[in-house]
Structures are given as C-alpha cells and as structure tokens.
Amino acid sequence: MTLIVKGMGFYKEMEVGSHFGLSEILDTFLIATLIPGFINTVFMSSFQNVFVPNYIAEMRTSSTGASFLSACVILTFGLGIVLMLVSYLFTDLFLESVFKNHSLQYYHLIRSQFYVVLPCILFWSFSSLFSCLLEIKGLFGFSSISSVFTSIVILGCLFFFKNQMGYTLLAIGMLVGSFLELAYVLIVSVYKKTLQFAKPNFNSSNIKMIYKQLPSKIGSGFLTGSTGFVNQFFAAQLAVGSIASFNYGMKIPSFLATVLVISIGNVILPYFSNLVQDNRQKAYRVLYQSITTVFFTSLIIAAFLFIFSETTITLLFERGNFTAQNTLVVSQIQKIILIYVPFYIATIIIIKFLTSINKNIHMFYASIINLVLNVILNYYFAKKYGIYGLAIATTLVYSINFIVLFVFVRYQQRKDLSL
C-alpha cells in the first residue's frame, strides 16, 4: 500500500517538475513548507513516536487507555496551536536571518504560500496521532493510504486549475489534501472503533513517561531536522534553482527510503514496543537481524539506481520546463545521495527501537554530532564543489549518524545485560 501511495506521490513530483521546472516558484514553495514540515517532524512526530510505546504499555498494565488517549488528544491540540502561533510570529525573522539578500518578490512568494500551508500543522498532527492508533491495532493498510489525498489534490490542481491558482497552486493543494487526509483517518478510526475517550488523566505513570521522554525526542528531532534547514541555507547561497536541483536529486532516493522506512518503521515500532515488554534480549536480536537484512537489500536497490541514474531522471522528469541540462545536474546529485540510503534506513530502525525502550536520550546526543558535522561539512564541500558538495556532505552525515547510533545501541545492550 505504501508503494502505491508513494508511487502516486512520485508521479505528482514528476508533473510538478514538468510544470514549474527548477524555478523560483518551486524554490519559494519548498522554503514556505520548510517551517511547517520542520515543526511537524520535530515536535508533532516526536510526540506521536513517544505516544506509541507508552500507549501500548498503558493498555497492557491498566484499563485506563481511554483516559490516556483523551489526555494525548488534548496535548496534541494544544501543542499544535502553540506551534502554529510561534511559526507565524517568527517567520519574518527566520527569512531575514537565513535567506538573506533576495528580492521583495522572492519574500512575498514565500510568505503568501506559507500562510496558506500553516494550518497543515494541525491537520498533520491529528492525522499522525489517529494513524498511530490504527497501526497499534494492526490496521497498517488503512493508515498507509491516507497521504494519497494530497498527491491527488495537487495533481487535480495542476491539470484543471493552474491558470486560476497561479503560484499558490502547490500550497492550496497541500492544504486541501492535508484536510482530506485528516477527514479520512478520522472516519476510519471511528468505523474501526480505535477512538475511545474518557475523562483525561494527565498523571498516569505512562503519561509521565511521555513528559520525561519528550524533551529528548524533540531535542533529537530538532537537531536532526535542522539538516534540512542547513542544506536549504547553503543551497540558497548558490544560483537560483539550486534548492530545486537538490530537491529533485533527492526525489528517487527519498522515494526508495520512504517506502522502506514507512512500511518497515510503522510496523516495527509497535512490534518492538510489545516485544520489549516480554523479552528485551530477543528484541535486540530482532533489531540486528532487521538492520542486516534491510541494509543489504536497500544497498542492492540503490546500486541499481546508481548505475542508471541519468536514464531514470531523463525518463521521469525531462519534459516541459525540465531540460537536458537539468537532467545532468540532478542525476549527479542523485548518484551521491543514493550512497546514504542503506545507512539512513538502518538508522530509522535503530531510532524506532530506541524509542520503544524509551531511550531517546541517545538520539539527542547523536543529533548534536549530526548537526555539527552537517554545518562543517556543508560549508567545506559547498565551497569546494557547489551544489554537489551539499550532496556529499549530506551522504557523509547520514552514514556517520548510523555508526554513532549503532555504537549507542551496543552500549545500551551491555548496560541492560549488566542489570
């Protein structure tokens, strides 16, 4: 199901590339969605990832799951509103600090699209929370299909309303699609009876564990998510279209990684969360088996795509405003990015495992190393190799991040054995 949904998303990106090319409109849309996407990844996704193991623990140790869920829904709503307000107030400061020396028209394009996509933060938050409940119950197919709505809406806008919507087309499509995603997940959750509410309990032991783990998870998410900001910042210092070039160089590797990460990661988090309650050492064995299998499988696929990089870019993107010269640039970026795919997917499995045992502090330490390396390597390689340097730096950062987190897992295993 994930493959089908992401395939639709990839087709949507092909059409976006055909209609807009590596243009200023696409650059500004990517910047406009950077803050909402960052907030969703750092704050809301962190909350939902911490929610899963502790909701499972609550369900297995007490009969107060409905109270626990009610408290989490209220926390999600409150956090979403606060983050929307904060992002609204600090957008101008962010643009003036990070994306300097651009025209007034450039900033106007970013702000106009940003204000449209801002409510997506709240839609994404509840969609993710309700999807977590479906996944905990084993209803992975229903949760996986939800993101197809945004792709369908954007495609509809491209084909039928491009002239009417103008440069806000992508932003409006994302807003409407996100709302439909939430409506779909909510309807399915009600139908499958995964939503059970009662008087909220903000003082249960598992809620307190969420309070305890959330700062580390948010901290690691913030630092890891800053990778996107750093990449966009250095790309913005280069020629117009550099952000879009880097973005398209990431398309196929991201597609491969996302399919594997979502289909494996969404299943493995509730699985590990249950397994560690019964047999922690078995959970470690399953972790290492999963890392080995997924790493070498994704390595083979990435190697195939590496060999045929230019051909795939030509077939998928080269038409309309996407020229042969664009293909050459994007295919070279893609080759470099493909190298990190096996490391990235294996890293996600480790992250899911550490989340399931409530050891998010390890991710926080790894993320500090990650951010420092990202800034240093981007500065050095972008200065030396331009847009290709950003791809080299990104690949090195993700590869080193896997090694660091693997060392932390081995340390945690030895610590658990000594207890």
GROMACS .gro file of C-alpha atoms in nm:
model
  419
    1MET     CA    1   0.000   0.000   0.000
    2THR     CA    2   0.288   0.234   0.084
    3LEU     CA    3   0.445   0.161  -0.254
    4ILE     CA    4   0.122   0.256  -0.433
    5VAL     CA    5   0.076   0.575  -0.231
    6LYS     CA    6   0.437   0.687  -0.270
    7GLY     CA    7   0.421   0.597  -0.638
    8MET     CA    8   0.133   0.841  -0.672
    9GLY     CA    9   0.338   1.099  -0.483
   10PHE     CA   10   0.632   1.043  -0.714
   11TYR     CA   11   0.411   1.089  -1.019
   12LYS     CA   12   0.289   1.413  -0.864
   13GLU     CA   13   0.652   1.531  -0.834
   14MET     CA   14   0.709   1.444  -1.199
   15GLU     CA   15   0.418   1.665  -1.301
   16VAL     CA   16   0.530   1.946  -1.070
   17GLY     CA   17   0.874   1.931  -1.233
   18SER     CA   18   0.720   1.942  -1.578
   19HIS     CA   19   0.501   2.244  -1.497
   20PHE     CA   20   0.747   2.450  -1.290
   21GLY     CA   21   1.097   2.321  -1.375
   22LEU     CA   22   1.380   2.436  -1.145
   23SER     CA   23   1.215   2.774  -1.099
   24GLU     CA   24   1.183   3.047  -0.838
   25ILE     CA   25   0.822   2.944  -0.769
   26LEU     CA   26   0.930   2.592  -0.677
   27ASP     CA   27   1.221   2.722  -0.469
   28THR     CA   28   0.992   2.952  -0.270
   29PHE     CA   29   0.729   2.679  -0.219
   30LEU     CA   30   0.995   2.448  -0.074
   31ILE     CA   31   1.108   2.724   0.163
   32ALA     CA   32   0.746   2.806   0.258
   33THR     CA   33   0.682   2.444   0.356
   34LEU     CA   34   1.014   2.413   0.536
   35ILE     CA   35   0.891   2.558   0.868
   36PRO     CA   36   0.557   2.367   0.886
   37GLY     CA   37   0.733   2.047   0.776
   38PHE     CA   38   1.009   2.102   1.030
   39ILE     CA   39   0.761   2.164   1.310
   40ASN     CA   40   0.561   1.856   1.217
   41THR     CA   41   0.873   1.638   1.204
   42VAL     CA   42   1.036   1.774   1.518
   43PHE     CA   43   0.751   1.839   1.759
   44MET     CA   44   0.441   1.653   1.649
   45SER     CA   45   0.610   1.340   1.513
   46SER     CA   46   0.825   1.328   1.826
   47PHE     CA   47   0.512   1.333   2.039
   48GLN     CA   48   0.344   1.059   1.836
   49ASN     CA   49   0.655   0.837   1.838
   50VAL     CA   50   0.676   0.862   2.216
   51PHE     CA   51   0.298   0.805   2.234
   52VAL     CA   52   0.308   0.457   2.072
   53PRO     CA   53   0.520   0.258   2.322
   54ASN     CA   54   0.363   0.427   2.622
   55TYR     CA   55   0.006   0.381   2.496
   56ILE     CA   56   0.083   0.011   2.449
   57ALA     CA   57   0.229  -0.002   2.800
   58GLU     CA   58  -0.082   0.173   2.936
   59MET     CA   59  -0.312  -0.075   2.762
   60ARG     CA   60  -0.114  -0.373   2.895
   61THR     CA   61  -0.074  -0.255   3.253
   62SER     CA   62  -0.408  -0.086   3.324
   63SER     CA   63  -0.761  -0.033   3.195
   64THR     CA   64  -0.728   0.344   3.155
   65GLY     CA   65  -0.638   0.356   2.784
   66ALA     CA   66  -0.933   0.582   2.704
   67SER     CA   67  -0.824   0.837   2.966
   68PHE     CA   68  -0.467   0.819   2.839
   69LEU     CA   69  -0.582   0.876   2.479
   70SER     CA   70  -0.803   1.170   2.579
   71ALA     CA   71  -0.507   1.336   2.750
   72CYS     CA   72  -0.289   1.283   2.442
   73VAL     CA   73  -0.553   1.431   2.209
   74ILE     CA   74  -0.573   1.744   2.426
   75LEU     CA   75  -0.192   1.767   2.436
   76THR     CA   76  -0.176   1.729   2.056
   77PHE     CA   77  -0.429   2.007   2.001
   78GLY     CA   78  -0.263   2.244   2.247
   79LEU     CA   79   0.085   2.180   2.111
   80GLY     CA   80  -0.035   2.223   1.752
   81ILE     CA   81  -0.199   2.561   1.822
   82VAL     CA   82   0.105   2.692   2.010
   83LEU     CA   83   0.343   2.585   1.734
   84MET     CA   84   0.126   2.741   1.464
   85LEU     CA   85   0.130   3.070   1.656
   86VAL     CA   86   0.506   3.057   1.714
   87SER     CA   87   0.580   2.980   1.348
   88TYR     CA   88   0.350   3.265   1.237
   89LEU     CA   89   0.522   3.517   1.464
   90PHE     CA   90   0.880   3.419   1.378
   91THR     CA   91   0.855   3.360   1.004
   92ASP     CA   92   0.981   3.706   0.906
   93LEU     CA   93   1.274   3.680   1.145
   94PHE     CA   94   1.358   3.337   1.004
   95LEU     CA   95   1.354   3.459   0.642
   96GLU     CA   96   1.562   3.767   0.717
   97SER     CA   97   1.818   3.564   0.913
   98VAL     CA   98   1.853   3.251   0.699
   99PHE     CA   99   1.757   3.352   0.342
  100LYS     CA  100   1.920   3.690   0.305
  101ASN     CA  101   1.975   3.916   0.006
  102HIS     CA  102   1.678   3.819  -0.209
  103SER     CA  103   1.425   4.041  -0.383
  104LEU     CA  104   1.100   4.162  -0.225
  105GLN     CA  105   0.912   3.949  -0.479
  106TYR     CA  106   1.101   3.641  -0.357
  107TYR     CA  107   0.998   3.702   0.006
  108HIS     CA  108   0.640   3.780  -0.099
  109LEU     CA  109   0.614   3.444  -0.275
  110ILE     CA  110   0.739   3.263   0.035
  111ARG     CA  111   0.508   3.443   0.280
  112SER     CA  112   0.198   3.404   0.063
  113GLN     CA  113   0.247   3.029   0.034
  114PHE     CA  114   0.348   2.991   0.398
  115TYR     CA  115   0.024   3.146   0.526
  116VAL     CA  116  -0.174   2.900   0.312
  117VAL     CA  117   0.005   2.588   0.440
  118LEU     CA  118   0.022   2.698   0.805
  119PRO     CA  119  -0.300   2.513   0.915
  120CYS     CA  120  -0.147   2.190   0.782
  121ILE     CA  121   0.048   2.168   1.109
  122LEU     CA  122  -0.272   2.091   1.300
  123PHE     CA  123  -0.411   1.861   1.029
  124TRP     CA  124  -0.087   1.660   1.014
  125SER     CA  125  -0.074   1.634   1.393
  126PHE     CA  126  -0.412   1.468   1.433
  127SER     CA  127  -0.371   1.258   1.119
  128SER     CA  128  -0.048   1.116   1.259
  129LEU     CA  129  -0.196   1.051   1.604
  130PHE     CA  130  -0.502   0.870   1.469
  131SER     CA  131  -0.283   0.677   1.223
  132CYS     CA  132  -0.071   0.559   1.517
  133LEU     CA  133  -0.383   0.410   1.676
  134LEU     CA  134  -0.465   0.224   1.354
  135GLU     CA  135  -0.109   0.088   1.338
  136ILE     CA  136  -0.116  -0.023   1.702
  137LYS     CA  137  -0.428  -0.226   1.616
  138GLY     CA  138  -0.251  -0.374   1.311
  139LEU     CA  139  -0.454  -0.177   1.056
  140PHE     CA  140  -0.150  -0.068   0.857
  141GLY     CA  141  -0.321  -0.060   0.518
  142PHE     CA  142  -0.574   0.199   0.630
  143SER     CA  143  -0.312   0.430   0.779
  144SER     CA  144  -0.073   0.391   0.484
  145ILE     CA  145  -0.322   0.509   0.222
  146SER     CA  146  -0.405   0.843   0.386
  147SER     CA  147  -0.126   1.051   0.230
  148VAL     CA  148  -0.250   0.977  -0.123
  149PHE     CA  149  -0.510   1.253  -0.091
  150THR     CA  150  -0.255   1.536  -0.105
  151SER     CA  151  -0.100   1.395  -0.423
  152ILE     CA  152  -0.440   1.358  -0.588
  153VAL     CA  153  -0.547   1.712  -0.497
  154ILE     CA  154  -0.222   1.869  -0.622
  155LEU     CA  155  -0.246   1.674  -0.948
  156GLY     CA  156  -0.604   1.791  -0.990
  157CYS     CA  157  -0.497   2.150  -0.936
  158LEU     CA  158  -0.215   2.116  -1.190
  159PHE     CA  159  -0.440   1.970  -1.458
  160PHE     CA  160  -0.752   2.182  -1.410
  161PHE     CA  161  -0.678   2.500  -1.210
  162LYS     CA  162  -0.322   2.604  -1.290
  163ASN     CA  163  -0.419   2.933  -1.456
  164GLN     CA  164  -0.667   3.027  -1.181
  165MET     CA  165  -0.442   2.949  -0.883
  166GLY     CA  166  -0.110   3.072  -1.018
  167TYR     CA  167   0.189   3.047  -0.786
  168THR     CA  168  -0.026   2.942  -0.485
  169LEU     CA  169  -0.134   2.621  -0.658
  170LEU     CA  170   0.103   2.389  -0.470
  171ALA     CA  171   0.028   2.549  -0.134
  172ILE     CA  172  -0.351   2.528  -0.179
  173GLY     CA  173  -0.320   2.169  -0.297
  174MET     CA  174  -0.121   2.079   0.014
  175LEU     CA  175  -0.374   2.249   0.243
  176VAL     CA  176  -0.682   2.079   0.092
  177GLY     CA  177  -0.504   1.744   0.069
  178SER     CA  178  -0.396   1.758   0.434
  179PHE     CA  179  -0.752   1.830   0.545
  180LEU     CA  180  -0.883   1.536   0.342
  181GLU     CA  181  -0.616   1.311   0.494
  182LEU     CA  182  -0.736   1.402   0.843
  183ALA     CA  183  -1.102   1.350   0.749
  184TYR     CA  184  -1.024   1.007   0.604
  185VAL     CA  185  -0.820   0.887   0.904
  186LEU     CA  186  -1.085   1.016   1.145
  187ILE     CA  187  -1.367   0.837   0.960
  188VAL     CA  188  -1.170   0.509   0.951
  189SER     CA  189  -1.078   0.540   1.319
  190VAL     CA  190  -1.442   0.587   1.416
  191TYR     CA  191  -1.550   0.296   1.193
  192LYS     CA  192  -1.280   0.064   1.333
  193LYS     CA  193  -1.353   0.181   1.690
  194THR     CA  194  -0.993   0.274   1.770
  195LEU     CA  195  -1.104   0.601   1.932
  196GLN     CA  196  -1.214   0.554   2.291
  197PHE     CA  197  -1.235   0.859   2.513
  198ALA     CA  198  -1.287   0.916   2.885
  199LYS     CA  199  -1.201   1.179   3.141
  200PRO     CA  200  -0.837   1.271   3.063
  201ASN     CA  201  -0.573   1.156   3.308
  202PHE     CA  202  -0.259   1.368   3.297
  203ASN     CA  203  -0.094   1.195   3.594
  204SER     CA  204  -0.066   0.828   3.497
  205SER     CA  205   0.282   0.673   3.505
  206ASN     CA  206   0.289   0.633   3.127
  207ILE     CA  207   0.181   0.992   3.065
  208LYS     CA  208   0.463   1.096   3.297
  209MET     CA  209   0.699   0.882   3.090
  210ILE     CA  210   0.588   1.080   2.782
  211TYR     CA  211   0.667   1.404   2.967
  212LYS     CA  212   1.009   1.260   3.055
  213GLN     CA  213   1.097   1.128   2.710
  214LEU     CA  214   0.951   1.410   2.501
  215PRO     CA  215   1.230   1.668   2.563
  216SER     CA  216   1.497   1.423   2.444
  217LYS     CA  217   1.288   1.318   2.144
  218ILE     CA  218   1.211   1.679   2.049
  219GLY     CA  219   1.574   1.776   2.101
  220SER     CA  220   1.700   1.499   1.875
  221GLY     CA  221   1.427   1.574   1.620
  222PHE     CA  222   1.512   1.945   1.626
  223LEU     CA  223   1.880   1.885   1.569
  224THR     CA  224   1.823   1.617   1.305
  225GLY     CA  225   1.554   1.825   1.134
  226SER     CA  226   1.797   2.115   1.119
  227THR     CA  227   1.978   1.917   0.849
  228GLY     CA  228   1.710   2.034   0.606
  229PHE     CA  229   1.750   2.395   0.715
  230VAL     CA  230   2.127   2.378   0.679
  231ASN     CA  231   2.100   2.223   0.332
  232GLN     CA  232   1.842   2.481   0.220
  233PHE     CA  233   2.052   2.764   0.363
  234PHE     CA  234   2.367   2.665   0.175
  235ALA     CA  235   2.169   2.587  -0.143
  236ALA     CA  236   2.010   2.933  -0.126
  237GLN     CA  237   2.356   3.090  -0.135
  238LEU     CA  238   2.416   2.931  -0.475
  239ALA     CA  239   2.247   3.006  -0.809
  240VAL     CA  240   1.866   3.035  -0.843
  241GLY     CA  241   1.727   2.686  -0.889
  242SER     CA  242   1.986   2.522  -0.663
  243ILE     CA  243   1.726   2.438  -0.399
  244ALA     CA  244   1.503   2.277  -0.660
  245SER     CA  245   1.803   2.092  -0.811
  246PHE     CA  246   1.897   1.946  -0.475
  247ASN     CA  247   1.532   1.863  -0.407
  248TYR     CA  248   1.497   1.672  -0.735
  249GLY     CA  249   1.826   1.493  -0.675
  250MET     CA  250   1.669   1.366  -0.355
  251LYS     CA  251   1.342   1.250  -0.517
  252ILE     CA  252   1.425   0.893  -0.616
  253PRO     CA  253   1.647   0.818  -0.312
  254SER     CA  254   1.378   0.965  -0.087
  255PHE     CA  255   1.111   0.761  -0.263
  256LEU     CA  256   1.308   0.440  -0.205
  257ALA     CA  257   1.389   0.532   0.154
  258THR     CA  258   1.035   0.645   0.235
  259VAL     CA  259   0.872   0.328   0.102
  260LEU     CA  260   1.103   0.111   0.311
  261VAL     CA  261   1.103   0.338   0.616
  262ILE     CA  262   0.726   0.377   0.635
  263SER     CA  263   0.639   0.017   0.555
  264ILE     CA  264   0.902  -0.118   0.795
  265GLY     CA  265   0.916   0.160   1.054
  266ASN     CA  266   0.541   0.189   1.113
  267VAL     CA  267   0.518  -0.186   1.167
  268ILE     CA  268   0.832  -0.225   1.373
  269LEU     CA  269   0.766   0.044   1.635
  270PRO     CA  270   0.450  -0.117   1.780
  271TYR     CA  271   0.615  -0.459   1.732
  272PHE     CA  272   0.924  -0.361   1.931
  273SER     CA  273   0.707  -0.181   2.188
  274ASN     CA  274   0.524  -0.507   2.257
  275LEU     CA  275   0.833  -0.730   2.236
  276VAL     CA  276   1.044  -0.532   2.484
  277GLN     CA  277   0.767  -0.575   2.741
  278ASP     CA  278   0.814  -0.954   2.721
  279ASN     CA  279   1.173  -1.028   2.613
  280ARG     CA  280   1.420  -0.743   2.574
  281GLN     CA  281   1.713  -0.961   2.467
  282LYS     CA  282   1.506  -1.114   2.189
  283ALA     CA  283   1.420  -0.761   2.083
  284TYR     CA  284   1.792  -0.686   2.043
  285ARG     CA  285   1.837  -0.998   1.830
  286VAL     CA  286   1.546  -0.899   1.606
  287LEU     CA  287   1.693  -0.548   1.580
  288TYR     CA  288   2.029  -0.671   1.448
  289GLN     CA  289   1.862  -0.914   1.207
  290SER     CA  290   1.640  -0.633   1.077
  291ILE     CA  291   1.935  -0.396   1.030
  292THR     CA  292   2.137  -0.657   0.837
  293THR     CA  293   1.851  -0.761   0.609
  294VAL     CA  294   1.731  -0.410   0.531
  295PHE     CA  295   2.082  -0.266   0.484
  296PHE     CA  296   2.190  -0.516   0.218
  297THR     CA  297   1.853  -0.523   0.043
  298SER     CA  298   1.845  -0.144   0.009
  299LEU     CA  299   2.215  -0.146  -0.093
  300ILE     CA  300   2.137  -0.367  -0.392
  301ILE     CA  301   1.845  -0.148  -0.500
  302ALA     CA  302   2.047   0.172  -0.454
  303ALA     CA  303   2.335   0.029  -0.660
  304PHE     CA  304   2.098  -0.048  -0.947
  305LEU     CA  305   1.956   0.306  -0.939
  306PHE     CA  306   2.309   0.449  -0.920
  307ILE     CA  307   2.409   0.275  -1.245
  308PHE     CA  308   2.101   0.400  -1.430
  309SER     CA  309   2.078   0.739  -1.260
  310GLU     CA  310   2.080   0.962  -1.569
  311THR     CA  311   1.844   0.731  -1.757
  312THR     CA  312   1.585   0.736  -1.479
  313ILE     CA  313   1.596   1.115  -1.447
  314THR     CA  314   1.555   1.150  -1.824
  315LEU     CA  315   1.259   0.915  -1.837
  316LEU     CA  316   1.082   1.052  -1.530
  317PHE     CA  317   1.144   1.427  -1.538
  318GLU     CA  318   1.291   1.553  -1.866
  319ARG     CA  319   0.999   1.724  -2.038
  320GLY     CA  320   0.836   2.067  -2.043
  321ASN     CA  321   1.048   2.312  -1.844
  322PHE     CA  322   1.277   2.037  -1.715
  323THR     CA  323   1.568   2.044  -1.964
  324ALA     CA  324   1.851   1.806  -2.057
  325GLN     CA  325   2.093   2.031  -1.866
  326ASN     CA  326   1.872   1.996  -1.558
  327THR     CA  327   1.891   1.618  -1.602
  328LEU     CA  328   2.271   1.619  -1.594
  329VAL     CA  329   2.285   1.821  -1.273
  330VAL     CA  330   2.010   1.628  -1.094
  331SER     CA  331   2.142   1.284  -1.194
  332GLN     CA  332   2.486   1.362  -1.049
  333ILE     CA  333   2.330   1.480  -0.723
  334GLN     CA  334   2.116   1.166  -0.716
  335LYS     CA  335   2.418   0.936  -0.753
  336ILE     CA  336   2.581   1.088  -0.447
  337ILE     CA  337   2.262   1.083  -0.241
  338LEU     CA  338   2.189   0.716  -0.323
  339ILE     CA  339   2.501   0.613  -0.131
  340TYR     CA  340   2.349   0.707   0.204
  341VAL     CA  341   2.014   0.528   0.152
  342PRO     CA  342   2.113   0.195   0.321
  343PHE     CA  343   2.262   0.383   0.617
  344TYR     CA  344   1.954   0.604   0.652
  345ILE     CA  345   1.706   0.315   0.651
  346ALA     CA  346   1.911   0.118   0.903
  347THR     CA  347   1.929   0.431   1.120
  348ILE     CA  348   1.548   0.461   1.125
  349ILE     CA  349   1.519   0.103   1.253
  350ILE     CA  350   1.761   0.185   1.535
  351ILE     CA  351   1.564   0.500   1.617
  352LYS     CA  352   1.237   0.305   1.634
  353PHE     CA  353   1.400   0.054   1.868
  354LEU     CA  354   1.544   0.320   2.100
  355THR     CA  355   1.202   0.488   2.107
  356SER     CA  356   1.035   0.158   2.202
  357ILE     CA  357   1.263   0.121   2.507
  358ASN     CA  358   1.230   0.491   2.599
  359LYS     CA  359   1.598   0.568   2.544
  360ASN     CA  360   1.554   0.880   2.332
  361ILE     CA  361   1.847   1.049   2.505
  362HIS     CA  362   2.084   0.852   2.280
  363MET     CA  363   1.921   1.009   1.972
  364PHE     CA  364   1.968   1.351   2.128
  365TYR     CA  365   2.344   1.300   2.168
  366ALA     CA  366   2.373   1.158   1.816
  367SER     CA  367   2.177   1.454   1.677
  368ILE     CA  368   2.421   1.703   1.831
  369ILE     CA  369   2.705   1.530   1.648
  370ASN     CA  370   2.489   1.519   1.336
  371LEU     CA  371   2.419   1.894   1.331
  372VAL     CA  372   2.779   1.998   1.398
  373LEU     CA  373   2.905   1.770   1.122
  374ASN     CA  374   2.635   1.893   0.884
  375VAL     CA  375   2.731   2.259   0.922
  376ILE     CA  376   3.105   2.193   0.895
  377LEU     CA  377   3.082   1.954   0.600
  378ASN     CA  378   2.827   2.167   0.411
  379TYR     CA  379   3.045   2.475   0.449
  380TYR     CA  380   3.357   2.295   0.329
  381PHE     CA  381   3.210   2.089   0.043
  382ALA     CA  382   2.965   2.355  -0.085
  383LYS     CA  383   3.253   2.600  -0.110
  384LYS     CA  384   3.462   2.347  -0.300
  385TYR     CA  385   3.205   2.161  -0.515
  386GLY     CA  386   2.893   2.381  -0.517
  387ILE     CA  387   2.557   2.201  -0.521
  388TYR     CA  388   2.733   1.863  -0.550
  389GLY     CA  389   2.918   1.942  -0.229
  390LEU     CA  390   2.587   1.962  -0.043
  391ALA     CA  391   2.504   1.611  -0.160
  392ILE     CA  392   2.845   1.482  -0.050
  393ALA     CA  393   2.805   1.642   0.293
  394THR     CA  394   2.454   1.500   0.338
  395THR     CA  395   2.571   1.149   0.249
  396LEU     CA  396   2.862   1.166   0.493
  397VAL     CA  397   2.642   1.298   0.774
  398TYR     CA  398   2.381   1.022   0.744
  399SER     CA  399   2.645   0.750   0.717
  400ILE     CA  400   2.829   0.871   1.027
  401ASN     CA  401   2.498   0.910   1.213
  402PHE     CA  402   2.425   0.539   1.159
  403ILE     CA  403   2.763   0.441   1.304
  404VAL     CA  404   2.715   0.663   1.609
  405LEU     CA  405   2.365   0.530   1.684
  406PHE     CA  406   2.477   0.170   1.636
  407VAL     CA  407   2.750   0.227   1.895
  408PHE     CA  408   2.488   0.369   2.134
  409VAL     CA  409   2.267   0.061   2.087
  410ARG     CA  410   2.557  -0.173   2.166
  411TYR     CA  411   2.631   0.033   2.476
  412GLN     CA  412   2.267   0.014   2.585
  413GLN     CA  413   2.259  -0.363   2.532
  414ARG     CA  414   2.565  -0.415   2.752
  415LYS     CA  415   2.407  -0.191   3.014
  416ASP     CA  416   2.082  -0.394   3.006
  417LEU     CA  417   2.272  -0.723   3.036
  418SER     CA  418   2.450  -0.600   3.348
  419LEU     CA  419   2.118  -0.536   3.527
   0.00000   0.00000   0.00000
